Amino acid sequence: MLSLPKNFETFNDARKKSFMALYEAKQRGKKVVGVFCSYTPLELVYAAGAISVGLCGKSEQGIPEAEAHLPKTLCPLIKASYGMALTDQCPFFYFSDGILAETTCDGKKKMYELMSKFKPVHVMNLPQGRDQALALDAWTEEVKLAAKFLEGLFSVEITPEKLHDAIVYRNKVRRAIVDIYETAKLKPSPVSGYEISTIAESADFHFTDDDLVAKLQRTAKDLRERVRTGADGRPRVLITGCPNAGVRDKIIKTLEELGADYVCADNCAGPRTQKFMVDENSEPYRAIAERYLKINCSVMTPNTTRFDDIRELVKEYRADGVIEIVLHGCHTFAVEAFTVMNMVQNELGLPYMRLDTDFSQSDKGQIETRLGAFIEMMSAAA
Amino acid sequence: MVYAGIDIGSTAAKGVLLNEAKTEILARKLMPSGWNSRQTAEELHTWLLSLGHSREDLRIIATGYGRVSVPYADKTLTEITCHGKGAAFLGGGDLTVIDIGGQDTKVIVLTGGRVTDFVMNDKCSAGTGKFLEVMANRMGLGLDEFFAMAETGREVKISSMCTVFAESEIVSLMGLGTPREDIACGAVGSVVSKVSALVNRKSPSGKYYLTGGFCEAGFLVRKLGEVLGAEVITSPDGRFAGAIGAALLG
C-alpha cells in the first residue's frame, strides 16, 4: 500500500516536494529500483520496466542515526546512505520497490545485510579483479541472477528485445552525459565543474515522462555555447578518488571560489566510467557484464587501467594538477592513492594533493587552506 | 617601494619589512595573536606605519590563519606558499621546510625555491605547538623552562597522540612521581615523532629547515635531527619565515 512516511510532516518544504513528486509518479504506476554503485547494470532495471535512482548519501544527514547500527569509523557514504534509508528521510529509497546492490567494498556488502531487514535487497557478487579466472563468466551469471531478481520483484519478463532496447537507451544517456562533461575540455571551460557535476547527477533521478536523452543533449549544447568571461588563466584541476558528491560544497565549490576550475571528474560518476558503452550487437548479458567490468574502481585488483585513464584524462582535459579525495574508511582508494601520487608527480610532473575527509564541516577551514596553497602551487608552476 | 609581510598565526602574529630589493630585513615585529585577529592586525598596521614609509610606498601581503582579518593588505596568500618562500630566503631553495605552528604543522618540499609538494597535519593538535604548550602549562612551566628541563630529562614514552589524552597521561605520570624533566623530555619526543612521521609521508630532500616558534628551541631541533637522521637548520628568523615569504611575494 502506497503511503507517505510517518515523519513526513517534520520535513522541510524541499523534501516534502520531492516526496510528493515521487509519490505521484508511483501512483501513476512507476516502478523504482534503488542503486548505490556504478557497477550496477542499469540496463536490467530499464528492461524490467522500472527506473533507477542513485541512493548514495551526500551529506551528514542520517549519519548519527546510522552510527547506532554501524561503526563510527565506516566510510561516510555508507553511513549516510544507510542512515537516510533507515530514517525514511530519502524519498528515493522510501519509494524504491527494491535495491539492486553489489559487493564492491566490505563496508557496503555488510551494510546491505542490515538494509535487507527493511527493503528487498539483491546483492550481486562482483569479482575482485578483471583478470581472475572466470571473472567475466561469473559476472555474466551475476547479471543474469540480478535480472531474475527484478523479474520476480515486478512479475515481468525481461525479454531479449526489452534488454536490447534498454542497452541502446542507456548508451544514449551515457553518451549525452559524456558530452556534458566534455564541455570542460574547452579552455577556458565555459561552465564550472560544480555545475557540470550537479547536472550529470540529475540524470540519476529522472522519473518524469519527458525525454531524458533530449534534455541532456539540449543542456550540453547550451553549456557549450555559453560564454564565460574572466576565466583565462585559472588552473585546471582533475579530481580523482572516491565519489565526491558528499563533499561537493566543501571541496569543489571552495576550489572554484578560490580561483581554479574543476574540469574533470575521474570518479565513478564522471567520464572515466560513463565513456564505456555496452556492445549493442553481441549477446546482451555478456555484453553488459563486459562493459561493467571495465569500470576502474579501486576495489579491483590490480587496477592498472585506472592509471591509463588518469594519464589520458589529464591530457584530454589539460589538467594543471590532480587532487585526490579519499573518504575516511575507504581503504582501497586510500591505499591506491600512494601509486596515484607517484604517477602524477613523477611521471606526469604535475602537482598532486590528497585530501582525506568525510561529510562533516569540521575540517572546512583546513581544507580551504590546503586548496588555496594547492592553487598557488599550480599557478607558480604554470 | 618597500615590502611588508604580515603573518597572523593561531598563537603569534609576525610582521616583517623588507627593503626595495627584497634582500634585507629592515624591521621585525612579534606579538601574541590574542583573541581578536582584527585588533592584532590593526596594531601591526600602526607599527608598519611608524617605520617611516608612507602607505603608498608600502606593499603589504598578509598570510596565516588570520590573513582574512587584515583589511589593509594588498593581497593575501596561504601560509604554505609563504613559509616555503621565506624558508628559501633563509635557508636556500632546495630543502624540506618543517613548520611547527601553534595549531598546525606543515611539511613543505621546495625545489629550486618553489613549493612542489606539501602536507599538513590532520585536524588534531598532536605534533603542533599547542601540544607542548598544553603540556608545559600542565606542569606549571613556561615554554623556555620546559625545554630547559626536557634537555636534562630521560625520555618517558607518552603514548597518547591526542593532546587531551596525553594531558591525562602526564597527570598519571606526575601522580607516580615521575620527574618533570623526564615527562617534558617525553612530550618533546612525542611531537618529534609525530612531525617526523609527517615528513616521511613526503619525499624529503634530506636537508631540513625548521620554521615557526620553536626555531630557538635547540633541544627540539636537535631531537628532530636525530630522528630524521639529518641536520635540521634554523635561525632566530625562522619564526618570521611566513611573514618574510609574504613580503617577498609582494
mmCIF file with all atom_site columns, C-alpha atoms in Angstrom, chain B residues 58-138:
data_model
loop_
_atom_site.group_PDB
_atom_site.id
_atom_site.type_symbol
_atom_site.label_atom_id
_atom_site.label_alt_id
_atom_site.label_comp_id
_atom_site.label_asym_id
_atom_site.label_entity_id
_atom_site.label_seq_id
_atom_site.pdbx_PDB_ins_code
_atom_site.Cartn_x
_atom_site.Cartn_y
_atom_site.Cartn_z
_atom_site.occupancy
_atom_site.B_iso_or_equiv
_atom_site.pdbx_formal_charge
_atom_site.auth_seq_id
_atom_site.auth_comp_id
_atom_site.auth_asym_id
_atom_site.auth_atom_id
_atom_site.pdbx_PDB_model_num
ATOM 1  C CA . LEU B 1 58  ? 54.291 50.103 1.157  1.00 0.00 ? 58  LEU B CA 1
ATOM 2  C CA . ARG B 1 59  ? 53.102 46.895 -0.413 1.00 0.00 ? 59  ARG B CA 1
ATOM 3  C CA . ILE B 1 60  ? 51.521 44.680 2.219  1.00 0.00 ? 60  ILE B CA 1
ATOM 4  C CA . ILE B 1 61  ? 50.865 40.953 1.906  1.00 0.00 ? 61  ILE B CA 1
ATOM 5  C CA . ALA B 1 62  ? 49.013 39.038 4.603  1.00 0.00 ? 62  ALA B CA 1
ATOM 6  C CA . THR B 1 63  ? 49.203 35.344 5.388  1.00 0.00 ? 63  THR B CA 1
ATOM 7  C CA . GLY B 1 64  ? 48.457 32.895 8.172  1.00 0.00 ? 64  GLY B CA 1
ATOM 8  C CA . TYR B 1 65  ? 45.268 31.762 9.772  1.00 0.00 ? 65  TYR B CA 1
ATOM 9  C CA . GLY B 1 66  ? 44.255 35.391 10.453 1.00 0.00 ? 66  GLY B CA 1
ATOM 10 C CA . ARG B 1 67  ? 45.006 36.707 6.947  1.00 0.00 ? 67  ARG B CA 1
ATOM 11 C CA . VAL B 1 68  ? 41.317 37.336 6.355  1.00 0.00 ? 68  VAL B CA 1
ATOM 12 C CA . SER B 1 69  ? 41.382 39.861 9.194  1.00 0.00 ? 69  SER B CA 1
ATOM 13 C CA . VAL B 1 70  ? 43.893 42.184 7.552  1.00 0.00 ? 70  VAL B CA 1
ATOM 14 C CA . PRO B 1 71  ? 41.672 44.606 5.623  1.00 0.00 ? 71  PRO B CA 1
ATOM 15 C CA . TYR B 1 72  ? 44.605 46.817 4.622  1.00 0.00 ? 72  TYR B CA 1
ATOM 16 C CA . ALA B 1 73  ? 46.528 44.036 2.879  1.00 0.00 ? 73  ALA B CA 1
ATOM 17 C CA . ASP B 1 74  ? 47.108 44.422 -0.861 1.00 0.00 ? 74  ASP B CA 1
ATOM 18 C CA . LYS B 1 75  ? 46.950 40.657 -1.283 1.00 0.00 ? 75  LYS B CA 1
ATOM 19 C CA . THR B 1 76  ? 46.642 37.509 0.773  1.00 0.00 ? 76  THR B CA 1
ATOM 20 C CA . LEU B 1 77  ? 48.395 34.182 0.273  1.00 0.00 ? 77  LEU B CA 1
ATOM 21 C CA . THR B 1 78  ? 48.295 30.919 2.176  1.00 0.00 ? 78  THR B CA 1
ATOM 22 C CA . GLU B 1 79  ? 50.908 30.198 4.811  1.00 0.00 ? 79  GLU B CA 1
ATOM 23 C CA . ILE B 1 80  ? 52.185 27.197 2.808  1.00 0.00 ? 80  ILE B CA 1
ATOM 24 C CA . THR B 1 81  ? 53.405 29.299 -0.099 1.00 0.00 ? 81  THR B CA 1
ATOM 25 C CA . CYS B 1 82  ? 54.739 31.999 2.233  1.00 0.00 ? 82  CYS B CA 1
ATOM 26 C CA . HIS B 1 83  ? 56.608 29.638 4.556  1.00 0.00 ? 83  HIS B CA 1
ATOM 27 C CA . GLY B 1 84  ? 58.148 27.965 1.538  1.00 0.00 ? 84  GLY B CA 1
ATOM 28 C CA . LYS B 1 85  ? 59.296 31.248 0.072  1.00 0.00 ? 85  LYS B CA 1
ATOM 29 C CA . GLY B 1 86  ? 60.524 32.531 3.435  1.00 0.00 ? 86  GLY B CA 1
ATOM 30 C CA . ALA B 1 87  ? 62.484 29.367 4.152  1.00 0.00 ? 87  ALA B CA 1
ATOM 31 C CA . ALA B 1 88  ? 64.056 29.519 0.690  1.00 0.00 ? 88  ALA B CA 1
ATOM 32 C CA . PHE B 1 89  ? 65.197 33.056 1.542  1.00 0.00 ? 89  PHE B CA 1
ATOM 33 C CA . LEU B 1 90  ? 66.651 31.954 4.870  1.00 0.00 ? 90  LEU B CA 1
ATOM 34 C CA . GLY B 1 91  ? 67.999 28.501 4.051  1.00 0.00 ? 91  GLY B CA 1
ATOM 35 C CA . GLY B 1 92  ? 68.179 28.095 0.272  1.00 0.00 ? 92  GLY B CA 1
ATOM 36 C CA . GLY B 1 93  ? 65.811 26.886 -2.393 1.00 0.00 ? 93  GLY B CA 1
ATOM 37 C CA . ASP B 1 94  ? 66.225 23.117 -2.230 1.00 0.00 ? 94  ASP B CA 1
ATOM 38 C CA . LEU B 1 95  ? 65.129 21.812 1.103  1.00 0.00 ? 95  LEU B CA 1
ATOM 39 C CA . THR B 1 96  ? 62.256 20.446 3.112  1.00 0.00 ? 96  THR B CA 1
ATOM 40 C CA . VAL B 1 97  ? 60.626 23.007 5.359  1.00 0.00 ? 97  VAL B CA 1
ATOM 41 C CA . ILE B 1 98  ? 59.166 21.861 8.637  1.00 0.00 ? 98  ILE B CA 1
ATOM 42 C CA . ASP B 1 99  ? 56.897 24.429 10.194 1.00 0.00 ? 99  ASP B CA 1
ATOM 43 C CA . ILE B 1 100 ? 55.675 23.648 13.668 1.00 0.00 ? 100 ILE B CA 1
ATOM 44 C CA . GLY B 1 101 ? 52.939 26.152 14.207 1.00 0.00 ? 101 GLY B CA 1
ATOM 45 C CA . GLY B 1 102 ? 50.591 26.875 17.062 1.00 0.00 ? 102 GLY B CA 1
ATOM 46 C CA . GLN B 1 103 ? 47.754 24.817 15.685 1.00 0.00 ? 103 GLN B CA 1
ATOM 47 C CA . ASP B 1 104 ? 49.130 23.035 12.669 1.00 0.00 ? 104 ASP B CA 1
ATOM 48 C CA . THR B 1 105 ? 52.323 21.508 11.417 1.00 0.00 ? 105 THR B CA 1
ATOM 49 C CA . LYS B 1 106 ? 53.328 21.596 7.794  1.00 0.00 ? 106 LYS B CA 1
ATOM 50 C CA . VAL B 1 107 ? 55.966 19.903 5.728  1.00 0.00 ? 107 VAL B CA 1
ATOM 51 C CA . ILE B 1 108 ? 56.785 21.758 2.525  1.00 0.00 ? 108 ILE B CA 1
ATOM 52 C CA . VAL B 1 109 ? 59.056 20.381 -0.183 1.00 0.00 ? 109 VAL B CA 1
ATOM 53 C CA . LEU B 1 110 ? 60.984 23.095 -2.003 1.00 0.00 ? 110 LEU B CA 1
ATOM 54 C CA . THR B 1 111 ? 62.614 22.525 -5.359 1.00 0.00 ? 111 THR B CA 1
ATOM 55 C CA . GLY B 1 112 ? 64.518 25.406 -6.882 1.00 0.00 ? 112 GLY B CA 1
ATOM 56 C CA . GLY B 1 113 ? 62.782 27.792 -4.493 1.00 0.00 ? 113 GLY B CA 1
ATOM 57 C CA . ARG B 1 114 ? 59.313 26.628 -5.485 1.00 0.00 ? 114 ARG B CA 1
ATOM 58 C CA . VAL B 1 115 ? 56.801 24.671 -3.442 1.00 0.00 ? 115 VAL B CA 1
ATOM 59 C CA . THR B 1 116 ? 56.451 21.336 -5.213 1.00 0.00 ? 116 THR B CA 1
ATOM 60 C CA . ASP B 1 117 ? 54.621 19.387 -2.520 1.00 0.00 ? 117 ASP B CA 1
ATOM 61 C CA . PHE B 1 118 ? 53.274 19.851 0.967  1.00 0.00 ? 118 PHE B CA 1
ATOM 62 C CA . VAL B 1 119 ? 51.400 18.057 3.699  1.00 0.00 ? 119 VAL B CA 1
ATOM 63 C CA . MET B 1 120 ? 49.711 19.337 6.829  1.00 0.00 ? 120 MET B CA 1
ATOM 64 C CA . ASN B 1 121 ? 48.760 17.514 9.992  1.00 0.00 ? 121 ASN B CA 1
ATOM 65 C CA . ASP B 1 122 ? 45.159 16.370 10.151 1.00 0.00 ? 122 ASP B CA 1
ATOM 66 C CA . LYS B 1 123 ? 42.723 18.205 12.294 1.00 0.00 ? 123 LYS B CA 1
ATOM 67 C CA . CYS B 1 124 ? 44.034 17.260 15.735 1.00 0.00 ? 124 CYS B CA 1
ATOM 68 C CA . SER B 1 125 ? 46.743 19.144 17.601 1.00 0.00 ? 125 SER B CA 1
ATOM 69 C CA . ALA B 1 126 ? 49.201 16.262 18.029 1.00 0.00 ? 126 ALA B CA 1
ATOM 70 C CA . GLY B 1 127 ? 52.629 17.306 16.786 1.00 0.00 ? 127 GLY B CA 1
ATOM 71 C CA . THR B 1 128 ? 51.899 21.021 16.993 1.00 0.00 ? 128 THR B CA 1
ATOM 72 C CA . GLY B 1 129 ? 52.980 23.837 19.254 1.00 0.00 ? 129 GLY B CA 1
ATOM 73 C CA . LYS B 1 130 ? 49.657 23.596 21.058 1.00 0.00 ? 130 LYS B CA 1
ATOM 74 C CA . PHE B 1 131 ? 50.566 20.119 22.302 1.00 0.00 ? 131 PHE B CA 1
ATOM 75 C CA . LEU B 1 132 ? 53.735 21.365 24.022 1.00 0.00 ? 132 LEU B CA 1
ATOM 76 C CA . GLU B 1 133 ? 52.020 24.490 25.297 1.00 0.00 ? 133 GLU B CA 1
ATOM 77 C CA . VAL B 1 134 ? 49.329 22.408 26.998 1.00 0.00 ? 134 VAL B CA 1
ATOM 78 C CA . MET B 1 135 ? 51.905 20.012 28.491 1.00 0.00 ? 135 MET B CA 1
ATOM 79 C CA . ALA B 1 136 ? 54.094 22.875 29.759 1.00 0.00 ? 136 ALA B CA 1
ATOM 80 C CA . ASN B 1 137 ? 51.070 24.586 31.288 1.00 0.00 ? 137 ASN B CA 1
ATOM 81 C CA . ARG B 1 138 ? 50.006 21.383 32.986 1.00 0.00 ? 138 ARG B CA 1
#
